[in-house]
PDB file of C-alpha atoms in Angstrom:
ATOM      1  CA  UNK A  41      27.264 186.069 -19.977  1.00 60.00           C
ATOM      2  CA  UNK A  42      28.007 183.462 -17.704  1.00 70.00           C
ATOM      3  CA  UNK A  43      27.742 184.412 -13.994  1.00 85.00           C
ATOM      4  CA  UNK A  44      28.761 182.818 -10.756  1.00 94.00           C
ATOM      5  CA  UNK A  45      25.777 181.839  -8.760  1.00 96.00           C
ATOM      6  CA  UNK A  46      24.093 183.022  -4.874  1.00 96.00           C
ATOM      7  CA  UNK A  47      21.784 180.086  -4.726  1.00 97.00           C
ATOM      8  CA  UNK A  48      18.964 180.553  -2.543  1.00 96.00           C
ATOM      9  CA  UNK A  49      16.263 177.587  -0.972  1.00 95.00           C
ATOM     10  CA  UNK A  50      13.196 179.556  -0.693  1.00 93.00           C
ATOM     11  CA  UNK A  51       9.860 178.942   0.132  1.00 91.00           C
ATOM     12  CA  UNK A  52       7.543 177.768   2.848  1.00 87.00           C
ATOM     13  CA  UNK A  53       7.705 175.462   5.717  1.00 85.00           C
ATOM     14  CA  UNK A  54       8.734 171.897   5.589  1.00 86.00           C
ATOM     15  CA  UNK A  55       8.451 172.162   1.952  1.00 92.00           C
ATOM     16  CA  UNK A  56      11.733 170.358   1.071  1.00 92.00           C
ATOM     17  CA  UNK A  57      14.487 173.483   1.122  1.00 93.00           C
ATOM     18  CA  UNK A  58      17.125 171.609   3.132  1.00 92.00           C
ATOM     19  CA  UNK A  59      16.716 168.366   1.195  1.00 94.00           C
ATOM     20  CA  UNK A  60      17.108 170.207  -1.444  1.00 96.00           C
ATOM     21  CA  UNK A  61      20.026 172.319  -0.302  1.00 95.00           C
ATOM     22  CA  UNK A  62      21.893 168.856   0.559  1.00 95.00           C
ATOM     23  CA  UNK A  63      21.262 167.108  -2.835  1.00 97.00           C
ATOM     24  CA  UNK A  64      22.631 170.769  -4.619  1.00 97.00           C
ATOM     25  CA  UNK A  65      25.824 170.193  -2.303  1.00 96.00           C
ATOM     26  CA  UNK A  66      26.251 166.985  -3.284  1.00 95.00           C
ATOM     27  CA  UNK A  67      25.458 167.941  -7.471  1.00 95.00           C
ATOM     28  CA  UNK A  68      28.057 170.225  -7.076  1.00 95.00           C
ATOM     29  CA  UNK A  69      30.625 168.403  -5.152  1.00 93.00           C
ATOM     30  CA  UNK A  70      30.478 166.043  -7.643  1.00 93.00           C
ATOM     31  CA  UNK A  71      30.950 167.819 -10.796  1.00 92.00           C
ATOM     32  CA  UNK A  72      33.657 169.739  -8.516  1.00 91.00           C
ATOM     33  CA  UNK A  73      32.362 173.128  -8.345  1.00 93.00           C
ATOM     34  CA  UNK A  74      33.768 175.169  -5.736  1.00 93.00           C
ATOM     35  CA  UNK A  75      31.147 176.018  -3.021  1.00 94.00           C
ATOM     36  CA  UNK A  76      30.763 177.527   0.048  1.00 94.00           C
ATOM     37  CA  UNK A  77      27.351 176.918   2.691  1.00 95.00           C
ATOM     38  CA  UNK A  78      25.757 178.846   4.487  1.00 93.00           C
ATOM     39  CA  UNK A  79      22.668 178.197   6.994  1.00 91.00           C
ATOM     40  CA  UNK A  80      20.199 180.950   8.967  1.00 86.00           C
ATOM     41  CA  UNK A  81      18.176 180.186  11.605  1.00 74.00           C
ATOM     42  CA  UNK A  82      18.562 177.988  14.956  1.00 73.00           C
ATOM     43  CA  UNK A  83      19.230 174.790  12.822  1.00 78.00           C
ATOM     44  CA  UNK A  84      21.699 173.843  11.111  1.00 86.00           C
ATOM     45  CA  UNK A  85      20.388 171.099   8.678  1.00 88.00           C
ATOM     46  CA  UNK A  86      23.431 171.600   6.325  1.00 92.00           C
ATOM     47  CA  UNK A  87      25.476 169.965   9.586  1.00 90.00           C
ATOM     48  CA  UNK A  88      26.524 167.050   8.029  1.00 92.00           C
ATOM     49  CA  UNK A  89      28.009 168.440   4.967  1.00 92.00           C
ATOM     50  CA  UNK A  90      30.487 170.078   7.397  1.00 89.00           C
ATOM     51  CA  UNK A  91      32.194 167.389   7.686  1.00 83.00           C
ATOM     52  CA  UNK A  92      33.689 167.331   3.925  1.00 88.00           C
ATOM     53  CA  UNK A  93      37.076 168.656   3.491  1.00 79.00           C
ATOM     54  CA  UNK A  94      37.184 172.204   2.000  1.00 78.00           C
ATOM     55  CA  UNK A  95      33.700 172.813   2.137  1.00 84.00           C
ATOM     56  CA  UNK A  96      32.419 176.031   4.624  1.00 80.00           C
ATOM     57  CA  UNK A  97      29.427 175.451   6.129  1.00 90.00           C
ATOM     58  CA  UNK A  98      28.615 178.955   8.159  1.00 89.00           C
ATOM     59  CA  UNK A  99      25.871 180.601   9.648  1.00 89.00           C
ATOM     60  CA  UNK A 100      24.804 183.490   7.338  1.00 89.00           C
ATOM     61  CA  UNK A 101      22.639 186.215   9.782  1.00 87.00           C
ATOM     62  CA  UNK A 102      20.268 188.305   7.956  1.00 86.00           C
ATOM     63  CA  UNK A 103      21.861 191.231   9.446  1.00 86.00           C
ATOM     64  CA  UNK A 104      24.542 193.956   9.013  1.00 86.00           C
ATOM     65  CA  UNK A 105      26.996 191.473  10.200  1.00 88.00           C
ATOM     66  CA  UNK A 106      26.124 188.815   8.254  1.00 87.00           C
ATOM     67  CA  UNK A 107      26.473 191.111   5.164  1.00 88.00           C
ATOM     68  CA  UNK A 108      29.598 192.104   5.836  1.00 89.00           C
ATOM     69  CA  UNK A 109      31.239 188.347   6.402  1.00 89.00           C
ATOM     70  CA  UNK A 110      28.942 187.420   3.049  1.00 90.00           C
ATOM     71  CA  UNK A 111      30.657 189.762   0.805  1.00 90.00           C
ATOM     72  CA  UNK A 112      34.717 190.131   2.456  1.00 90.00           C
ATOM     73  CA  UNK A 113      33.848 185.903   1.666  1.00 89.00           C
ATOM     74  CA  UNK A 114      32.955 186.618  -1.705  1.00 91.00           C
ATOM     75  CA  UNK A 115      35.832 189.113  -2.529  1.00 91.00           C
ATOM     76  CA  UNK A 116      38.382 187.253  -0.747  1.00 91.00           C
ATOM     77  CA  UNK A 117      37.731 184.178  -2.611  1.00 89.00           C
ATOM     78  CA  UNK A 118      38.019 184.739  -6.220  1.00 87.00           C
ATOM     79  CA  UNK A 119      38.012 180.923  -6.770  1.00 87.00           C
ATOM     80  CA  UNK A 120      34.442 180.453  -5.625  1.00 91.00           C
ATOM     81  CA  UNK A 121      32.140 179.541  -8.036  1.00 93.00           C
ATOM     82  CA  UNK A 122      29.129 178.810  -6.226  1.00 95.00           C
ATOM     83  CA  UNK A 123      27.421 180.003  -3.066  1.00 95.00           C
ATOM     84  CA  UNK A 124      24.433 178.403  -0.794  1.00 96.00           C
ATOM     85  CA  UNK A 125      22.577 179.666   1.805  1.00 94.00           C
ATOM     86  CA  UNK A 126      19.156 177.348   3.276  1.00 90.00           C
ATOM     87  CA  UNK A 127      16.268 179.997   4.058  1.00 86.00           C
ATOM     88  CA  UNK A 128      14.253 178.953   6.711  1.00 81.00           C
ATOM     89  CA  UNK A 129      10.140 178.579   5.605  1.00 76.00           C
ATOM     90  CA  UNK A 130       9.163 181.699   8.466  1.00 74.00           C
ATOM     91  CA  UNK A 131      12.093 184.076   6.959  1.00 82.00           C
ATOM     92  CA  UNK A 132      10.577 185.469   4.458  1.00 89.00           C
ATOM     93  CA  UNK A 133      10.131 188.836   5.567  1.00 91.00           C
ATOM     94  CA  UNK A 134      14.102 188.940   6.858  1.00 90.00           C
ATOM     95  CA  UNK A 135      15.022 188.118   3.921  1.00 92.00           C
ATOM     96  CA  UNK A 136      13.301 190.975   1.995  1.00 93.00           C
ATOM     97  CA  UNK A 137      14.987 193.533   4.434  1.00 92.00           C
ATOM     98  CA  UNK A 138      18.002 191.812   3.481  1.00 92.00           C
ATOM     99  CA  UNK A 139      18.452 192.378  -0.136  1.00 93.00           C
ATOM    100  CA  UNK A 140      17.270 195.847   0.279  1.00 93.00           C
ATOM    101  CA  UNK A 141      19.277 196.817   3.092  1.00 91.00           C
ATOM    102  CA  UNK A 142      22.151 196.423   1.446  1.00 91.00           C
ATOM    103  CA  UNK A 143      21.120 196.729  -2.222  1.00 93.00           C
ATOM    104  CA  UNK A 144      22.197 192.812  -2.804  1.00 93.00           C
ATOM    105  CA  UNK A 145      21.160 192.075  -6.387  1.00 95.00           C
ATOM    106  CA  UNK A 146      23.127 194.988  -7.333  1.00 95.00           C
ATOM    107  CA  UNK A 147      26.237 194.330  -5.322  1.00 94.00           C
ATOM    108  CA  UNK A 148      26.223 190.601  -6.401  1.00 94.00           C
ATOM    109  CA  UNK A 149      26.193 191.897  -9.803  1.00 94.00           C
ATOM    110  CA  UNK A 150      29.340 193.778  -9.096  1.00 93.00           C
ATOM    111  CA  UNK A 151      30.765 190.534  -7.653  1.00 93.00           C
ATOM    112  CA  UNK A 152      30.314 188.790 -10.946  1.00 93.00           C
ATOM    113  CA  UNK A 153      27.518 187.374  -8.996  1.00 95.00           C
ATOM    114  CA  UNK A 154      23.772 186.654 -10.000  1.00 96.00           C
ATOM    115  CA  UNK A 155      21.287 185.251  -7.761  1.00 97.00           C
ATOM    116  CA  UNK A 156      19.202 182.128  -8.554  1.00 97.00           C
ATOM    117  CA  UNK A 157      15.763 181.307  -6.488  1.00 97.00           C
ATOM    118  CA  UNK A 158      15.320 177.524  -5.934  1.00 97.00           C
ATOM    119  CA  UNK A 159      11.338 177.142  -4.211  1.00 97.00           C
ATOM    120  CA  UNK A 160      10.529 173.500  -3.903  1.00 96.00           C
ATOM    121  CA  UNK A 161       6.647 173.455  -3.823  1.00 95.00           C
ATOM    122  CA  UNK A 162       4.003 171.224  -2.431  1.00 92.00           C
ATOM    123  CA  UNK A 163       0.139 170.374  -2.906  1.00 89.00           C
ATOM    124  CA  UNK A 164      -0.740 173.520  -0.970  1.00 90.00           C
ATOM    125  CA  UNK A 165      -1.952 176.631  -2.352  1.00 93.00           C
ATOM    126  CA  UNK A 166       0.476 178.538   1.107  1.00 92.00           C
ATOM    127  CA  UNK A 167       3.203 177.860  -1.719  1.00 93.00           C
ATOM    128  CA  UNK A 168       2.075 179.187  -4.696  1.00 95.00           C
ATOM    129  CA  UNK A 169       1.261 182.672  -2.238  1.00 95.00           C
ATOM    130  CA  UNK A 170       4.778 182.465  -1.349  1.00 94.00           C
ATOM    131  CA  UNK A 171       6.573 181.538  -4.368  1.00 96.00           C
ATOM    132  CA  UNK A 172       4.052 184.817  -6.011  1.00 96.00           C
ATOM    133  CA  UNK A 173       5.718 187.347  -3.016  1.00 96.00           C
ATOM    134  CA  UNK A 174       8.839 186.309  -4.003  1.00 95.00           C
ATOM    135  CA  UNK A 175       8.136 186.892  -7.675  1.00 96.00           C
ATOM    136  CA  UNK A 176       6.871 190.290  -7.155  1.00 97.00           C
ATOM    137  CA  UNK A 177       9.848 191.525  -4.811  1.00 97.00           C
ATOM    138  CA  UNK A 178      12.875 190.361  -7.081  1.00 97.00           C
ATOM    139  CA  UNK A 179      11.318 190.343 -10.300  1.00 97.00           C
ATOM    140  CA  UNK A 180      14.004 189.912 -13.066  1.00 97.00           C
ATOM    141  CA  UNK A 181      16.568 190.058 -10.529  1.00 97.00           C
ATOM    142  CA  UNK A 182      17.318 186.750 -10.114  1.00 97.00           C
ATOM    143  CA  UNK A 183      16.330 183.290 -11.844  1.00 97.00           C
ATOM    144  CA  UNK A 184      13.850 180.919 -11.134  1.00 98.00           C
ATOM    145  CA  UNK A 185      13.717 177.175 -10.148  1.00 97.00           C
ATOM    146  CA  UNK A 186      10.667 175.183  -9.044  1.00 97.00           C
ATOM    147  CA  UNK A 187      10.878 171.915  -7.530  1.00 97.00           C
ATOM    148  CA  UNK A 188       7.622 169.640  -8.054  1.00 97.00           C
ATOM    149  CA  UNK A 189       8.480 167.808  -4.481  1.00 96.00           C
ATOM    150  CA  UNK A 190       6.389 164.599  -5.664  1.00 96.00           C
ATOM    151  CA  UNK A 191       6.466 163.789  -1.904  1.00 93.00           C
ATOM    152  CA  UNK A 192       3.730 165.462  -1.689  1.00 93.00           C
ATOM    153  CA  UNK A 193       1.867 164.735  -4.622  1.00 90.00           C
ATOM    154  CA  UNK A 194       2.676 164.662  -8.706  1.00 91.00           C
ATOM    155  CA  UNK A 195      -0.307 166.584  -9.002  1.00 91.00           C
ATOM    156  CA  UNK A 196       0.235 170.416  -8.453  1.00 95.00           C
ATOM    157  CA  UNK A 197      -3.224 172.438  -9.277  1.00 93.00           C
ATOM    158  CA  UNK A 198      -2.946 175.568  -7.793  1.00 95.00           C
ATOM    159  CA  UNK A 199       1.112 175.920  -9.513  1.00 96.00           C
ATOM    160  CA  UNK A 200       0.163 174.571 -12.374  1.00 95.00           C
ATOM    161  CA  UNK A 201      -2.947 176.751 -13.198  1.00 93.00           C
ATOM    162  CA  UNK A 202      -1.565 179.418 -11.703  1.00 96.00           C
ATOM    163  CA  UNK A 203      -0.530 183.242 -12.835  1.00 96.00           C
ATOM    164  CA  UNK A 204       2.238 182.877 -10.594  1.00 97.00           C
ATOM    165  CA  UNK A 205       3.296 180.019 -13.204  1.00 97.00           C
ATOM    166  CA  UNK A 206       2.924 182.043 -16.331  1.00 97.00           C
ATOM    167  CA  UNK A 207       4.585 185.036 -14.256  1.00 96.00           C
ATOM    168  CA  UNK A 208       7.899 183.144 -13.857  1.00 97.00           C
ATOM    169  CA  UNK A 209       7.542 181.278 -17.066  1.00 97.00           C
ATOM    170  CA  UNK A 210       8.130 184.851 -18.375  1.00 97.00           C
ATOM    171  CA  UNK A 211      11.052 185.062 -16.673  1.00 97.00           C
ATOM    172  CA  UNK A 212      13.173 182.051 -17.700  1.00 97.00           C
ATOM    173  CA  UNK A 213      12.105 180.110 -14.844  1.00 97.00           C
ATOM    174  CA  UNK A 214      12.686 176.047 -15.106  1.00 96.00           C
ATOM    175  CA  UNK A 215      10.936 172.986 -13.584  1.00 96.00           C
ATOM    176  CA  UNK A 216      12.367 170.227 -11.657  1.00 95.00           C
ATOM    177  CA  UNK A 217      10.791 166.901 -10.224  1.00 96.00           C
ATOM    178  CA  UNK A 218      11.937 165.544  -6.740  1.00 96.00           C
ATOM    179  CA  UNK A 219      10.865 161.932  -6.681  1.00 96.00           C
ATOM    180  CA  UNK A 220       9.023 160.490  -3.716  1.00 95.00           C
ATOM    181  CA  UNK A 221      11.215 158.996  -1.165  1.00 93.00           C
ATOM    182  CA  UNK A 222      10.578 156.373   1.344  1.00 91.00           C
ATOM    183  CA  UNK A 223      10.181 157.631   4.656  1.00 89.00           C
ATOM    184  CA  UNK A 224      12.008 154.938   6.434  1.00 90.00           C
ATOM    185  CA  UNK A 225      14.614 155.597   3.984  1.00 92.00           C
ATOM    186  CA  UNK A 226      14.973 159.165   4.315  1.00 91.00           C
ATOM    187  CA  UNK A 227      14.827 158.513   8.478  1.00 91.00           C
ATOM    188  CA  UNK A 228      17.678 155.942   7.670  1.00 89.00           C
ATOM    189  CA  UNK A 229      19.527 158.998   6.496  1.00 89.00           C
ATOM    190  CA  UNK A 230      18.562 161.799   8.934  1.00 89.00           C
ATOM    191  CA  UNK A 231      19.961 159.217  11.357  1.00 91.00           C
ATOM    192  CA  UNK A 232      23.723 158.550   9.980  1.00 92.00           C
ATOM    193  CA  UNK A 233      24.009 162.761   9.534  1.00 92.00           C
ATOM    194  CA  UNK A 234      25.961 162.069   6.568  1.00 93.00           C
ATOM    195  CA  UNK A 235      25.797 163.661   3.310  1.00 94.00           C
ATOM    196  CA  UNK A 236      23.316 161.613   1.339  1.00 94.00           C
ATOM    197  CA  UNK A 237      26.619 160.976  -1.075  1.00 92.00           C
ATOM    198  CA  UNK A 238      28.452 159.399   1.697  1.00 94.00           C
ATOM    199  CA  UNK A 239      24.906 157.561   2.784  1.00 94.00           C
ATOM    200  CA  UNK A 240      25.055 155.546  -0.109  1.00 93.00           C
ATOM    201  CA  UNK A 241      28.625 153.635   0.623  1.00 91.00           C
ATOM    202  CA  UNK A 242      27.835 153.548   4.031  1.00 92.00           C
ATOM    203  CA  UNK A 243      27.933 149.723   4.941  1.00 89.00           C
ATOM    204  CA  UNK A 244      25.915 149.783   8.268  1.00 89.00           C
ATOM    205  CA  UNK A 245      22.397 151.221   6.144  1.00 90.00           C
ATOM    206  CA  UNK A 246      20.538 148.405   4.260  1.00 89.00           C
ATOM    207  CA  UNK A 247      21.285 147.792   0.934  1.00 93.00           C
ATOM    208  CA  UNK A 248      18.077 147.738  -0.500  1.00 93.00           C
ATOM    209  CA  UNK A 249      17.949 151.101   1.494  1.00 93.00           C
ATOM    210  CA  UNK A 250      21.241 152.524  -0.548  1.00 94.00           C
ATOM    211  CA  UNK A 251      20.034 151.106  -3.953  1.00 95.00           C
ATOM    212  CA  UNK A 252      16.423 153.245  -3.117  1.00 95.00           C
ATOM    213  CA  UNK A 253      18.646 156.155  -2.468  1.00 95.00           C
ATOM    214  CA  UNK A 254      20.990 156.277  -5.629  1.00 96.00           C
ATOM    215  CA  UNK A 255      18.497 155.807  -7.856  1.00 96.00           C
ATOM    216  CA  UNK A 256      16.378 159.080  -5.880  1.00 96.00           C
ATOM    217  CA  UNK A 257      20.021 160.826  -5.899  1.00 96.00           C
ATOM    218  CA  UNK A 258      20.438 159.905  -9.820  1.00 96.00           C
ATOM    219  CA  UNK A 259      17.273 160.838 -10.766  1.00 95.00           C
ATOM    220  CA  UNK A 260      17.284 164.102  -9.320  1.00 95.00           C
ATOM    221  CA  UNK A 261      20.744 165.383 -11.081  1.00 95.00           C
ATOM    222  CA  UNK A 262      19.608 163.974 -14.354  1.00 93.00           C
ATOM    223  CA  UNK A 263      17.266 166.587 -14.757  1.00 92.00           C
ATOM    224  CA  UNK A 264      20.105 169.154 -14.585  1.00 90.00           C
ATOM    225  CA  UNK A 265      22.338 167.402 -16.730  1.00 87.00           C
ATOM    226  CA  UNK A 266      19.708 167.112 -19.529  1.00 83.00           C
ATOM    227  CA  UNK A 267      18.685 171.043 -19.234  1.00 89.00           C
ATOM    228  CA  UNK A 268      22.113 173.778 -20.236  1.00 89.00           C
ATOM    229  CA  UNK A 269      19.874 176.633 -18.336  1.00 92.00           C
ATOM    230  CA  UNK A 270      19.403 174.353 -15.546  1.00 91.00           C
ATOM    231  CA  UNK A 271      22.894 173.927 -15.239  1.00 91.00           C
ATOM    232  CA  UNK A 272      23.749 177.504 -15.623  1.00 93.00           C
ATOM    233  CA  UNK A 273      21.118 178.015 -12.975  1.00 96.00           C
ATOM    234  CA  UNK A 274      22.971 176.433 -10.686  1.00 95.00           C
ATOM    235  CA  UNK A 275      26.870 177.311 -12.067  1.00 94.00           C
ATOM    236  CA  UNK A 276      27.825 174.051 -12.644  1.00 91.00           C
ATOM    237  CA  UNK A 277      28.672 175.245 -16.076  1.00 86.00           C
ATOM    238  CA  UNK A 278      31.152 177.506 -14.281  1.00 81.00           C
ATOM    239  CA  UNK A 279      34.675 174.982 -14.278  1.00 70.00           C
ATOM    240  CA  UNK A 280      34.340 174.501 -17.744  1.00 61.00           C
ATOM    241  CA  UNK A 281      33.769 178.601 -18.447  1.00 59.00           C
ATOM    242  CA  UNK A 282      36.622 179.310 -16.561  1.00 57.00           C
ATOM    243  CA  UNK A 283      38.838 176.445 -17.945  1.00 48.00           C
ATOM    244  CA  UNK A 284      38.025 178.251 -21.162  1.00 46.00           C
ATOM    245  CA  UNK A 285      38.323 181.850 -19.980  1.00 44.00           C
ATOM    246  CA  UNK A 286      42.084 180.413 -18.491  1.00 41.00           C
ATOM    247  CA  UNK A 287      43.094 179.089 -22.059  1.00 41.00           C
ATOM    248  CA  UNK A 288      42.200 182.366 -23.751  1.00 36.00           C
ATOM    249  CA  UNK A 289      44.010 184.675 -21.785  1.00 34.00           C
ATOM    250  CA  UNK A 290      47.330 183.677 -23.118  1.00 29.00           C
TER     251      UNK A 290
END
């Protein structure tokens, strides 16, 4: 059964989450998925997509509170397909509290809802740890997506020959490739705090600069659009399902 989607950027620091994040705003703004952002922590690096019509960006706390507007969000908007929320690297432990608290996984379930994992990884072995925590809190709960960040390297040793590999492997999980990106180029874009989407027709950036960032932009949702559990991962199968589900009811 097809499910709406809680998409989660996991993993730890300055791994690549909020680049991430951005570029999954941007896939589904542009196969027009309805989506609503949220951000935890003290920074908001989901700011500039706030500045796209009928798109919430909100702070989601790890709290009581933040529970509560979470869920009356989800209930009160039947229409939403998709929900994102950025986890700062250091949250880890928060987070776990979180889903327990207040019995998540099961109470997305009820929503309709299923969670999906997104952990870009690095070189370092502090990811693979992480990404194995993870693992062995939610279990089959949710579904798994790994994000080679080839920033970093295209060589991944301690993910690649790792149990925590095989573990989620089990479990459905996919594997996606984040190409390497120029630094000056990705500075270029940090600086107009614009979605990347927008970065791209934005005269006063270099063209060369633009051209380097389609291609990075194309490459990345290619990936998705050649994998149908990829795409469910991340409910961008969802307008067509309920299209579908819309013409069958009568």
């Amino acid at each position: 059964m097809l499910r709406k989607r809680l998409l989660v950027t996991a993993g730890d620091a300055r791994v690549g989450k909020s680049t991430v994040a951005r570029l999954l705003l941007d896939l589904l703004l542009e196969k027009q998925i309805s989506v609503r952002a949220y951000y935890n922590g003290n920074r908001n690096k989901l700011a500039p997509y706030q500045k796209i019509e009928n798109l919430g960006v909100e702070e989601l706390q790890l709290s009581r509170g933040g529970a509560d507007n979470l869920l009356i969000d989800l209930e009160s908007l039947p229409d939403l397909a998709v929900v994102l929320t950025d986890l700062p690297g250091q949250y880890l432990s928060a987070f776990k509290f979180f889903v327990e608290e207040f019995l998540l996984f099961d109470t997305l379930a009820s929503l309709g809802y299923r969670m999906t994992v997104i952990h870009p990884i690095s070189h370092r072995r502090d990811c693979v740890e992480y990404l194995q925590e993870l693992c062995n809190f939610c279990g089959d709960n949710v579904d798994y997506v790994v994000i080679k960040n080839n920033h970093f390297d295209t060589y991944f040793p301690y993910y690649d020959s790792s149990q925590t590999r095989s573990s989620i492997e089990a479990l459905g999980s996919i594997e996606v490739n984040l190409a390497n990106l120029s630094l000056f180029v990705y500075q270029q874009c940090e600086d107009c705090e614009l979605p990347y989407s927008q970065v791209i027709s934005d005269l006063k950036v270099n063209t060369f600069y633009r051209h380097i960032l389609f291609n990075w932009i194309e490459s990345f949702f290619h990936q998705f659009a050649l994998n149908p559990k990829a795409s469910d991962y991340l409910g961008l199968n969802w307008k067509n399902y309920s299209s579908t589900a819309s013409e069958s009811s009568f």
